[in-house]
Structures are given as structure tokens and as C-alpha cells.
Short mmCIF file of C-alpha atoms in Angstrom, two decimals:
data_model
loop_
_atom_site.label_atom_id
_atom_site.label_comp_id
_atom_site.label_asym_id
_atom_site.label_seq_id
_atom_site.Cartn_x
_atom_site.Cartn_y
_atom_site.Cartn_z
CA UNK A 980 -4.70 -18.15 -1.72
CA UNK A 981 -2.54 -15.50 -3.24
CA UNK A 982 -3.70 -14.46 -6.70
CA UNK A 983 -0.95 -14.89 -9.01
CA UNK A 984 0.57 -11.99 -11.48
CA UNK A 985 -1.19 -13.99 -14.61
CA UNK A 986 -4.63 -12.82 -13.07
CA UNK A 987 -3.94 -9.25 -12.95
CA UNK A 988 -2.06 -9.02 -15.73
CA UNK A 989 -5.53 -10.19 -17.82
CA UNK A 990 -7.31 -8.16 -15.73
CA UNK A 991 -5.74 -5.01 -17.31
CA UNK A 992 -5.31 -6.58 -20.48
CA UNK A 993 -9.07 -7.21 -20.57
CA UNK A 994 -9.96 -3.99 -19.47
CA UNK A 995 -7.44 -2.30 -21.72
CA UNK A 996 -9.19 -4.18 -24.75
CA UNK A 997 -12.86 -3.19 -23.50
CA UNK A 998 -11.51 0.22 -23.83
CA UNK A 999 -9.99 -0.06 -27.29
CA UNK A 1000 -13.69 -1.03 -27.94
CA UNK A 1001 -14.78 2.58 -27.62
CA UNK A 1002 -15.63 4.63 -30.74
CA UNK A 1003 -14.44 7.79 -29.05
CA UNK A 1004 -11.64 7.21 -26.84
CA UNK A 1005 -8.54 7.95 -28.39
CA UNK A 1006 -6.51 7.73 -25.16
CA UNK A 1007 -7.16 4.89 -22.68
CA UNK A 1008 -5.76 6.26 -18.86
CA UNK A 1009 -5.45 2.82 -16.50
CA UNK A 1010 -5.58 3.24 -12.88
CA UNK A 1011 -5.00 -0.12 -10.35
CA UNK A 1012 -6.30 0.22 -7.73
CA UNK A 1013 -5.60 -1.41 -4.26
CA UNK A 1014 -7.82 -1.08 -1.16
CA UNK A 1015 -11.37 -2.57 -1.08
CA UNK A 1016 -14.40 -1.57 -3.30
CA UNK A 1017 -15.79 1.49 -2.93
CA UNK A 1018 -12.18 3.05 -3.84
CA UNK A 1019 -12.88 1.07 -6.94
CA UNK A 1020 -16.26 2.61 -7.20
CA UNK A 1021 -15.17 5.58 -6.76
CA UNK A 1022 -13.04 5.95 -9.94
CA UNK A 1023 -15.86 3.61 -11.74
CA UNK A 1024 -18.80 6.09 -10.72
CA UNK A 1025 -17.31 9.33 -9.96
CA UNK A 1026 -13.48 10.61 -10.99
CA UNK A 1027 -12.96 8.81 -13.74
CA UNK A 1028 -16.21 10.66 -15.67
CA UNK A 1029 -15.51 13.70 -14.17
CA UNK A 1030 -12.01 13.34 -15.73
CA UNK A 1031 -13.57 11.96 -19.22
CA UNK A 1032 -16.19 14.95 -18.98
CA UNK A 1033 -13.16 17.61 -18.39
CA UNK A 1034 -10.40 15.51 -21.37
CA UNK A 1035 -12.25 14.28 -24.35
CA UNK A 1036 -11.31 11.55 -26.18
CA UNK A 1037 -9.73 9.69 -22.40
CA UNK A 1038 -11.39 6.66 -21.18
CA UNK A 1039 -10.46 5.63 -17.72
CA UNK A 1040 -10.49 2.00 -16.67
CA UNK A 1041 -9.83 0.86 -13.12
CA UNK A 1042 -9.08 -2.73 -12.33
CA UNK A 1043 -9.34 -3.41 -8.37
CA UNK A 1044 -6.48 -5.72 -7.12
CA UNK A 1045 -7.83 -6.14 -3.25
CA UNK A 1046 -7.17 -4.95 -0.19
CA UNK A 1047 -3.96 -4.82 2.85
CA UNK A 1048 -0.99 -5.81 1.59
CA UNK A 1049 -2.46 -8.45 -0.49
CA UNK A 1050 -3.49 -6.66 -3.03
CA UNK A 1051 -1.04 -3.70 -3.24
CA UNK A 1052 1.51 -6.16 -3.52
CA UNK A 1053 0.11 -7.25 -6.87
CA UNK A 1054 0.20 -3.99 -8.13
CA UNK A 1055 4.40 -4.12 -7.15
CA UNK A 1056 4.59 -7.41 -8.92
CA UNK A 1057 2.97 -5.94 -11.56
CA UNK A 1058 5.44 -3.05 -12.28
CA UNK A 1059 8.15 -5.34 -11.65
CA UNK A 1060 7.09 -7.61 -14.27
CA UNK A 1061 7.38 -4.78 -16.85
CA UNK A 1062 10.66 -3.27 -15.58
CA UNK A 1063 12.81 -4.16 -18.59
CA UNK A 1064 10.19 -2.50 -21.22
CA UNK A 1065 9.94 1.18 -22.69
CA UNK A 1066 6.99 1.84 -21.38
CA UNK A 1067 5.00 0.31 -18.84
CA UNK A 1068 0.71 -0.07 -19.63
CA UNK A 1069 -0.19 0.92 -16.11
CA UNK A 1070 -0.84 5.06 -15.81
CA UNK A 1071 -1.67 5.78 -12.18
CA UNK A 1072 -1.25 3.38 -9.15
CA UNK A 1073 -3.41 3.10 -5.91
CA UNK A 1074 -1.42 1.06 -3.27
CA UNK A 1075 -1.13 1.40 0.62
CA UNK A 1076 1.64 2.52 2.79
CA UNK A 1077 3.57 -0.73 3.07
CA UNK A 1078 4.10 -1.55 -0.44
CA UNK A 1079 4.10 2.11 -1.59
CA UNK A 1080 7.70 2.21 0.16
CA UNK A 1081 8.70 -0.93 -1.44
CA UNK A 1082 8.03 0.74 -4.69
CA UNK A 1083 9.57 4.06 -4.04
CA UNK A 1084 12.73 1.97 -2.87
CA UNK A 1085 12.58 -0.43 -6.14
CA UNK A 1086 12.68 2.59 -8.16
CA UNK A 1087 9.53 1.66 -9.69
CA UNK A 1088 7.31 4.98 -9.28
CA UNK A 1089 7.50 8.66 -10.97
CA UNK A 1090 8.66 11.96 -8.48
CA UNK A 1091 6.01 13.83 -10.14
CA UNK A 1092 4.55 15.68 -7.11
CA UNK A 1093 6.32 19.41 -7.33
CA UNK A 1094 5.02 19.42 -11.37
CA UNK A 1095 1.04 19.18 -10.45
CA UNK A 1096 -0.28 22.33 -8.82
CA UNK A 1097 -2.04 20.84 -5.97
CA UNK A 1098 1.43 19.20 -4.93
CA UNK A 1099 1.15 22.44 -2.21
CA UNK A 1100 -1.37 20.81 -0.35
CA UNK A 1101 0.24 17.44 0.28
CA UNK A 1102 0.87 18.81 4.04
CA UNK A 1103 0.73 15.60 6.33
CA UNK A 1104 3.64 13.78 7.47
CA UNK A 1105 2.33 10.39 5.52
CA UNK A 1106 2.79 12.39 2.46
CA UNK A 1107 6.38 12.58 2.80
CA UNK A 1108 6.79 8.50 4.74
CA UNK A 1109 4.94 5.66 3.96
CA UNK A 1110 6.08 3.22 7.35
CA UNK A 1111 9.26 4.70 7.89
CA UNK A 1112 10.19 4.72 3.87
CA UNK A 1113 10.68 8.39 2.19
CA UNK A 1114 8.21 9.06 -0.12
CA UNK A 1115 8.63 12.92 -0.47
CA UNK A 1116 7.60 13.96 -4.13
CA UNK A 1117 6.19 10.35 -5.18
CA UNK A 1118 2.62 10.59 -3.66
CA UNK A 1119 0.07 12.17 -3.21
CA UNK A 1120 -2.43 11.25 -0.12
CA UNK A 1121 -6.05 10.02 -1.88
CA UNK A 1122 -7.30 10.07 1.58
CA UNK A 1123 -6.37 9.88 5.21
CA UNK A 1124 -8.25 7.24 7.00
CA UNK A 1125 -8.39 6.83 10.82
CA UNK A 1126 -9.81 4.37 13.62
CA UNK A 1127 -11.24 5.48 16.60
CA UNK A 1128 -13.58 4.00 19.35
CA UNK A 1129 -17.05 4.16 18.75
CA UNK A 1130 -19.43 4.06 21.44
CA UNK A 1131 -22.99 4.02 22.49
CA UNK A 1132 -24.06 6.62 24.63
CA UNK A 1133 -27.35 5.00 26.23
CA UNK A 1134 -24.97 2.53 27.21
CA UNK A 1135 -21.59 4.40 27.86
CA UNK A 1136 -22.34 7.38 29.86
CA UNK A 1137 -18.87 9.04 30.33
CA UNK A 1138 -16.38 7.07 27.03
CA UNK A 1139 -12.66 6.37 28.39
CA UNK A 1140 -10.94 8.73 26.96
CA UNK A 1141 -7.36 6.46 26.74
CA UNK A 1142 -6.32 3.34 26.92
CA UNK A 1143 -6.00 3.28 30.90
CA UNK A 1144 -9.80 4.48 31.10
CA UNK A 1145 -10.73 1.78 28.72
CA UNK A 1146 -8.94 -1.11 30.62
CA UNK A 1147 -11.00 0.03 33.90
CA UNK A 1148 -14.25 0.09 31.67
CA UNK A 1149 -13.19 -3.15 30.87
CA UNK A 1150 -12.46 -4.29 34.28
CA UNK A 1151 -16.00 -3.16 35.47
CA UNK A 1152 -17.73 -4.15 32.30
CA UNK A 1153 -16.79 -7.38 30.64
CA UNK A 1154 -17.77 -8.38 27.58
CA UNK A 1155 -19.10 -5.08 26.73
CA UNK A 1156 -15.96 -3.83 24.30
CA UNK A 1157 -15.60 -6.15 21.31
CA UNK A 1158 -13.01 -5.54 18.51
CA UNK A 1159 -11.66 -8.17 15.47
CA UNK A 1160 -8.35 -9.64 16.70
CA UNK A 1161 -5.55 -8.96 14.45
CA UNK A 1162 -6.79 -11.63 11.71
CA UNK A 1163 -10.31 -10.25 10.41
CA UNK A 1164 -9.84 -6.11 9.70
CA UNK A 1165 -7.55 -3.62 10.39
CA UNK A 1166 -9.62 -2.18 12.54
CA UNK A 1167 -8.52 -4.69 15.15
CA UNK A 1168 -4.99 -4.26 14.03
CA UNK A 1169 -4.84 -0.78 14.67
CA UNK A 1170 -6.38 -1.13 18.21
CA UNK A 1171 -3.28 -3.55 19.06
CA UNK A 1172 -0.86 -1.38 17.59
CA UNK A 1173 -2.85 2.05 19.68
CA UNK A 1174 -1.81 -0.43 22.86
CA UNK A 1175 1.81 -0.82 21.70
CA UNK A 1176 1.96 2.74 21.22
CA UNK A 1177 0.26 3.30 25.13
CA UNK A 1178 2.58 0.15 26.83
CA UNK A 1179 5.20 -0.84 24.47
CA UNK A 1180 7.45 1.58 25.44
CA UNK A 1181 9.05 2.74 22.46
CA UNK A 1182 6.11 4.41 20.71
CA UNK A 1183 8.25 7.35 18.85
CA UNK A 1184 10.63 4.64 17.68
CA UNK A 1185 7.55 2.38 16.18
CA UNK A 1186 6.41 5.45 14.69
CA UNK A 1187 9.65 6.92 12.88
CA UNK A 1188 12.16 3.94 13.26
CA UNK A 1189 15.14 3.23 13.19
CA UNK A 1190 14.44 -0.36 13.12
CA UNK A 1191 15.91 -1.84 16.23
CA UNK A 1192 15.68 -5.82 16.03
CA UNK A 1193 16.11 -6.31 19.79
CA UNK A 1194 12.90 -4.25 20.22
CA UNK A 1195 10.45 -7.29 19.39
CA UNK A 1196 12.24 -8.91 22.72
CA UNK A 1197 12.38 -6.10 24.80
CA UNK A 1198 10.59 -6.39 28.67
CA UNK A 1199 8.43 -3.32 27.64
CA UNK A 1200 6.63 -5.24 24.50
CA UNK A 1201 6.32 -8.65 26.74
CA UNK A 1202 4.58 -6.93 29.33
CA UNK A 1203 2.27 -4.81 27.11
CA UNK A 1204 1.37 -8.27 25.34
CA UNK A 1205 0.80 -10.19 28.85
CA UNK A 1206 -1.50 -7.25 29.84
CA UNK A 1207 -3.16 -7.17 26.48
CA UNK A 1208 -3.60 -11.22 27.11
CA UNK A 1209 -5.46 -10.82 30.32
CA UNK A 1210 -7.55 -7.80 28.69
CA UNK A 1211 -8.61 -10.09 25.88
CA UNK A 1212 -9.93 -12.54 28.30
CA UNK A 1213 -12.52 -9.64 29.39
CA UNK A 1214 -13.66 -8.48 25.55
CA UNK A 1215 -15.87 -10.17 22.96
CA UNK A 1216 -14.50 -11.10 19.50
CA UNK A 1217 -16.53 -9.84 16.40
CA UNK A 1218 -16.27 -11.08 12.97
CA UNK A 1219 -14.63 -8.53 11.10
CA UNK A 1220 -14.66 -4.34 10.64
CA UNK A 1221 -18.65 -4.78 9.65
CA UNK A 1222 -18.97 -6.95 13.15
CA UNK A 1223 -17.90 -4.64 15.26
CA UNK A 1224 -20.51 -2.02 13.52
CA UNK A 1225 -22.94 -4.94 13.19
CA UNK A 1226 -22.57 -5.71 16.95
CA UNK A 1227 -22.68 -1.84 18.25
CA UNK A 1228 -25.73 -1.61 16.35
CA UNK A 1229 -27.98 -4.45 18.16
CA UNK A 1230 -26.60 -3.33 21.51
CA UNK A 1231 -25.05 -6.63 21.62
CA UNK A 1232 -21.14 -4.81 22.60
CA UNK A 1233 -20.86 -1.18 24.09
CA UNK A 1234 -18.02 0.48 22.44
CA UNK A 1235 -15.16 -1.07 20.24
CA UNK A 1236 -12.53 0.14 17.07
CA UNK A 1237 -13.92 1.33 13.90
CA UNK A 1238 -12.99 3.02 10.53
CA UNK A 1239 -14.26 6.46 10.91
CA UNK A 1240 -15.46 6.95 7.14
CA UNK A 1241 -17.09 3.52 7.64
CA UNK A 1242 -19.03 4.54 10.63
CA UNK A 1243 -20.45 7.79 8.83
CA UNK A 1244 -21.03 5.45 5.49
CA UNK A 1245 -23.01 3.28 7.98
CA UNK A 1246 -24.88 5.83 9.53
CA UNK A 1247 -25.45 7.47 6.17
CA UNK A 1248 -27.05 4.54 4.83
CA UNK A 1249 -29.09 3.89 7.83
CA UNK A 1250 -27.26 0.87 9.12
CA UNK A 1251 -26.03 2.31 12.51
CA UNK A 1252 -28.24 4.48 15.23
CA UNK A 1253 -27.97 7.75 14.93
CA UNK A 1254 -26.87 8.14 18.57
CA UNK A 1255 -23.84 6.19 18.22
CA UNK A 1256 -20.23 8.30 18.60
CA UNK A 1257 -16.66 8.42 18.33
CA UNK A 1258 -14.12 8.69 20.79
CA UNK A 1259 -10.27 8.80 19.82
CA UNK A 1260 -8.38 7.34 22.50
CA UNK A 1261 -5.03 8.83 23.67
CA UNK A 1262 -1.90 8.45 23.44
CA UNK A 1263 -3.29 7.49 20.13
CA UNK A 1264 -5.06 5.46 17.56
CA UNK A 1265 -3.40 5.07 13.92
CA UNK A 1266 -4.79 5.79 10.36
CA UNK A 1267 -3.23 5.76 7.14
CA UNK A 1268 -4.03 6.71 3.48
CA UNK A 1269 -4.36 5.10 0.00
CA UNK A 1270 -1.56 6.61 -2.56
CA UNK A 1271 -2.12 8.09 -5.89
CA UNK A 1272 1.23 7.22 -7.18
CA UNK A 1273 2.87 7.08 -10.86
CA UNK A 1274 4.76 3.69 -12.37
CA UNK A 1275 8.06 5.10 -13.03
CA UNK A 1276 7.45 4.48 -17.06
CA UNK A 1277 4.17 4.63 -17.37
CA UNK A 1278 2.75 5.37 -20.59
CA UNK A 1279 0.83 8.49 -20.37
CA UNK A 1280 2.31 10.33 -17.58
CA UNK A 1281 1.02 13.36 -18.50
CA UNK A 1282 -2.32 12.47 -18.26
CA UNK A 1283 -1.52 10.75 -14.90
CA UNK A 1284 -0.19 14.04 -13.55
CA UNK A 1285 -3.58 15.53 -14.59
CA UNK A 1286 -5.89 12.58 -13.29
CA UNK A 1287 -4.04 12.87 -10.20
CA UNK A 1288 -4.25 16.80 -10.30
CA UNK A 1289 -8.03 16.82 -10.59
CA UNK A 1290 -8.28 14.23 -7.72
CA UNK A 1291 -6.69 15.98 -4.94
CA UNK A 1292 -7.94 19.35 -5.85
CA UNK A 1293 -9.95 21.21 -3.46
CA UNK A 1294 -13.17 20.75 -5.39
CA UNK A 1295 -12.93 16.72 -5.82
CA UNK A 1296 -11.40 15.94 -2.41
CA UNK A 1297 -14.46 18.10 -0.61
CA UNK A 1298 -17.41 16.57 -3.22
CA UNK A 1299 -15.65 13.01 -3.82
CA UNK A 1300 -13.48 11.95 -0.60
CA UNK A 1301 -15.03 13.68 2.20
CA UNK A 1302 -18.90 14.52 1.07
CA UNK A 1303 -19.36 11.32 -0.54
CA UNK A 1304 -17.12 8.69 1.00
CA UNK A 1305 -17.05 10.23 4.66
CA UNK A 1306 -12.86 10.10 4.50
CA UNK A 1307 -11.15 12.74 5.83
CA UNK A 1308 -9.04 14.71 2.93
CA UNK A 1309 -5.93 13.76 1.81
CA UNK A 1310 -4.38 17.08 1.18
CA UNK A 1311 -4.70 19.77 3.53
CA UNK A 1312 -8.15 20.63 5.14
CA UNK A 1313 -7.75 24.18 5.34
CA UNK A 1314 -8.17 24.18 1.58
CA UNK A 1315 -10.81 21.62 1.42
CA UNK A 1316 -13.06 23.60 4.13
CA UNK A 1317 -14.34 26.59 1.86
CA UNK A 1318 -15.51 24.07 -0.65
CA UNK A 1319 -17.88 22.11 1.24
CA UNK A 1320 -20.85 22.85 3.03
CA UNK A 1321 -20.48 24.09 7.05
CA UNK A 1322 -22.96 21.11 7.80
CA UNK A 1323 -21.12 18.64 5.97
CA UNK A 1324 -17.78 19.84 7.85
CA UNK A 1325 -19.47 19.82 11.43
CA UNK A 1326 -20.87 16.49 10.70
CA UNK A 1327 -17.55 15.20 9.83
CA UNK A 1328 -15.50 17.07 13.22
CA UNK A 1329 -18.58 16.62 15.36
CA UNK A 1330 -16.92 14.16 17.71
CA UNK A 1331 -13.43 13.98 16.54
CA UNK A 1332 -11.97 17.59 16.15
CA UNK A 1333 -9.15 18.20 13.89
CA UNK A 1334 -7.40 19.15 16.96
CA UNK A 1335 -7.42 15.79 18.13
CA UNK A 1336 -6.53 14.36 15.02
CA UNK A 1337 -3.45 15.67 15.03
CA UNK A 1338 -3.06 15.05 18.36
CA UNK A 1339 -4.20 11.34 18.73
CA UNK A 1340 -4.48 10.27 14.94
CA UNK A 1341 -1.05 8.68 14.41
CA UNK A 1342 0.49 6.58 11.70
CA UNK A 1343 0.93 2.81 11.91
CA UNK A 1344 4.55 1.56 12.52
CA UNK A 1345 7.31 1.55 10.19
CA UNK A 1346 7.08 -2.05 7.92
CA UNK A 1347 9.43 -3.99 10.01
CA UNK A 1348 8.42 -2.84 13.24
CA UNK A 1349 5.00 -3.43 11.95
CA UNK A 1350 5.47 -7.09 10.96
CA UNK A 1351 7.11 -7.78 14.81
CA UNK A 1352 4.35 -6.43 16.32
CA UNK A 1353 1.99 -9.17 14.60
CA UNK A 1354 4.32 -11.82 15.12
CA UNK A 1355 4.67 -11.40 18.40
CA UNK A 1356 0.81 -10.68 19.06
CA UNK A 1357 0.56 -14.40 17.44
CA UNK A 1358 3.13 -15.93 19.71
CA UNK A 1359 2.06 -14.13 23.37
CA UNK A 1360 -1.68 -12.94 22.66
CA UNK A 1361 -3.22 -15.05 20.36
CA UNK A 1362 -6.93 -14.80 19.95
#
């Protein structure tokens, strides 16, 4: 059920008033924040009091909205409700790719990058589109996110190291790669759109548009979705992005799509072997970042440019995003490197280098490509 505008609007009215509550804060900064909760956490536990520490008299509140499209969609519905007014009570925004464009194309968000000084290191190509829509100047990456295949190695001696190479693993190995369908995690989603990208046909038009309608029908998409159909009948199912970790983890499935900062989380924490790995697959497995993003009117802008300053700094992005989430940075590595400890970096590159990020990582479709390619997986594939 979708969670209607009323609900988040007394979210941040509740957590605007809790604020108001404090003694000492003169200023109250409000983030809302899309994706799932540890990004919530992490303004809760670690940026926001590093923020308070650095401005006195700020408190920072974050209200989590959910995460996909869901939830970054209330945050649009939110700054639409307050178009008409002076000022808008929402200071710095959180959303994902899709709805990010949406906003940048409603007019609702600030071009504020070029006026912080760590607008420099906003480097990657998703900091300039979000899905096809320009972004340039709006954004700035929180992190970059990426799937890949992880793998046991007792169990996987030599990992495919594409998509053909997985289909013949599959072929002599059923049953042994499991992923989530393109209902329960975006893992799963981003393996289907990694197979567009390999037998679709039109993988640099997915990528950077323009949006051709006739594409959804073409021969090349109806015979990557009839392969992908008789592949399917080979795989097992799991129950979700923490399934497919789950399910690698009692030996139950062989290799299948993952997060990347999940994995490392996982293994962190205990939850996965230690001799588990990662494999990205080529022609290419997408990723995609979280936004730190301004409402065009918001309140205390100034403060947001700072906030959002502080966040993608060198120092944050190596202690916060990559040291203790396990993301990769969302501004450029190069500048994150000489902040964080050589182990910490080789732990992070050990199987995936950045060389193959930027050859294999890749960005998910452009939003109306993107919503074909699910519709269609419905109607051929199914699951």
C-alpha cells in the first residue's frame, strides 16, 4: 500500500517539533531521506553529530521515507505539496536516480553544486544524469553502489567471467546460481537489466537514451527475454537481496547477484564466510547512487550547502561511506584514497578493481527504458 503524503508530512512535522524541544538548537537542519535504513542511520548516528559537533546551535533530524521508487517518490510529493509557499520546511533531500530527474525536471531542487567546494570531485557520469535526465549542478553523489556476482570458491573453481560463461555454468550446473526475480530486491533487477545490456541489443541506447518506443518490441529484446526464460528454468529463486546472501552462506546456491557494500557489511558482521568473492560480470552489471540534493526553496540553504559540503568531503566519504558502510565513494576516489587506511582500500578493490568498475560497473537504464524492460520481463519471463 502506498503511504500517502499525510504520513510524511507528520513525520517531519513531528520530528521538526521534537527538535524545537531542544534547549540549545537554535537552527533545526531537516534531511529526508530515501533508500533503506542504514542511510537513515547513518545521518542518525554519524553525519548529523559530526555536523552538530562542527555548527553549534544546528540540530539535524532525518525522517526515512523508504526505499526504490516508493519512497523517493514521497519525498517529490512532498516538495510538490509546498510549491506555492515562500519557503519550503525540507533542507536537504536524499532520493534515487529515478525520481531525482523528475525533480530536477519539475523545477523543484536548488543548482547549488559549483558554490560548495567539494563540487570538484563530483567526477562520475551519474553526477551529471540521473536515468537519462540532466542533473549537472543539482547533485551531489552520497555514494555509488554496485552489484556484482558473488561466488564461492570451494564450490566455483574458475567464476564466469560474463554473461556467456555464466549461462554455460548454468547449463552444467543447475540450480546452483540463485538470484531474486525482478519483484523482491534490486539486486535481481539489476542482473536482468546486466542481460539486456549483454542480449538486448541496444545496450548504449538503454544506457544514454534517446527513448525509442519501438525498442520494447524489437526481435533483439524478445529473444534476450526467451533465452532469459529458458535460463530461469535452470536457477533457484531466493527471497530477497538478504536470500541470496543467506543462501551463498549455507552452501545451499553457488554464486548469484549481490550489493557489493552489502556483501562486505555481511562479512563485516560475521554473517557471510570469509572465503566468499566477487566477480563483476562483463559487458556489465549496473549500480547507482543515493543523491544529496537541495528543495529548490528550502529554508536554510545555506546550511544545506554546508551539510552537504561536509558529507562528500574527502574526510567523511573515506570514514563514513566507504570505512563504515562498505559503499564505494561518491565523489572521486583519487581524493578519498589518501584519507583512508591502505588495508581498508585493498579490502574494498580486493576482487573488484577500480579498473573494472569503470569498465563493467554501468548505470541502470534511462526511466522509460527502465520501466519497458520490467514490463516486458512480466509479460515474456515471468518468475
Amino acid at each position: 500500500m502506498k503511504t500517502p503524503l499525510r504520513i510524511v508530512a507528520l513525520a517531519v512535522s513531528a520530528a521538526l517539533s521534537t527538535a524545537s524541544m531542544s534547549a540549545h538548537a537554535q537552527t533545526t537542519l531537516t534531511v529526508l531521506s530515501g533508500g533503506s535504513q542504514n542511510m537513515v542511520d547513518y545521518v542518525t548516528d554519524y553525519l548529523g553529530p559530526l555536523f552538530e559537533k562542527q555548527n553549534a546551535g544546528v540540530k539535524v533530524v532525518v525522517v526515512g521515507v523508504g526505499p526504490d521508487d516508493a519512497g523517493s517518490q514521497k519525498i517529490l510529493e512532498k516538495l510538490q505539496a509546498q510549491k506555492g509557499a515562500a519557503t519550503w520546511d525540507v533542507d536537504v533531500i536524499v532520493p534515487n536516480q529515478q525520481k531525482t530527474g523528475e525533480m530536477a525536471n519539475a523545477g523543484l531542487l536548488l543548482k547549488y553544486r559549483d558554490s560548495i567546494a567539494t563540487g570538484k570531485y563530483a567526477v562520475s557520469q551519474s553526477s551529471k544524469q540521473a536515468l537519462g535526465v540532466n542533473v549537472d549542478g543539482y547533485v551531489m553523489p552520497m555514494f555509488e553502489s554496485q552489484t556484482a556476482m558473488a561466488y564461492n570458491p570451494d564450490l566455483v573453481k574458475s567464476p564466469p567471467s560474463s554473461y556467456d560463461e555464466l549461462r554455460a555454468f548454468v547449463t552444467k550446473n543447475p540450480k546452483q546460481f540463485g538470484y531474486n526475480g525482478l519483484k523482491n530486491g534490486m539486486s535481481g533487477v539489476a542482473f536482468v537489466v546486466g542481460w539486456m545490456y549483454a542480449y538486448g541489443g541496444n545496450a548504449t541506447a538503454l544506457q544514454q537514451g534517446p527513448y525509442d518506443a519501438a525498442g520494447k518490441a524489437s526481435s533483439g529484446w524478445n529473444k534476450a527475454y526467451a533465452d532469459l526464460k529458458v535460463f530461469n528454468q535452470s536457477v533457484t529463486f531466493t527471497p530477497g537481496n538478504a536470500g541470496t546472501l543467506d543462501m551463498l552462506n549455507r552452501g545451499e546456491i553457488a554464486m548469484g547477484p549481490v550489493w557489493v557494500d552489502m556483501f562486505y557489511t555481511w562479512k563485516a558482521d560475521g554473517r557471510l564466510s570469509p572465503s566468499l568473492k566477487l566477480k563483476l560480470l562483463s559487458p556489465g552489471m549496473p549500480g547507482q547512487p543515493y543523491y544529496y540534493a537541495i528543495p529548490a526553496k528550502a529554508k536554510n540553504a545555506d546550511l544545506a550547502k554546508k551539510f552537504i559540503a561536509l558529507a562528500t568531503s574527502p574526510a567523511v566519504q573515506a570514514e563514513g561511506i566507504v570505512k563504515r558502510f562498505n559503499w564505494y565513494p561518491g565523489i572521486d576516489a583519487n581524493a578519498v584514497k589518501p584519507a583512508l587506511d591502505p588495508k581498508v582500500w585493498a579490502n574494498l578493490f580486493t576482487d573488484i578493481s577500480p579498473a573494472d568498475l569503470a569498465k563493467n560497473g554501468k548505470p541502470f537504464p534511462i526511466a522509460p527504458f527502465f520501466t519497458d524492460l520490467r514490463e516486458q520481463y512480466e509479460k515474456q519471463v515471468g518468475n
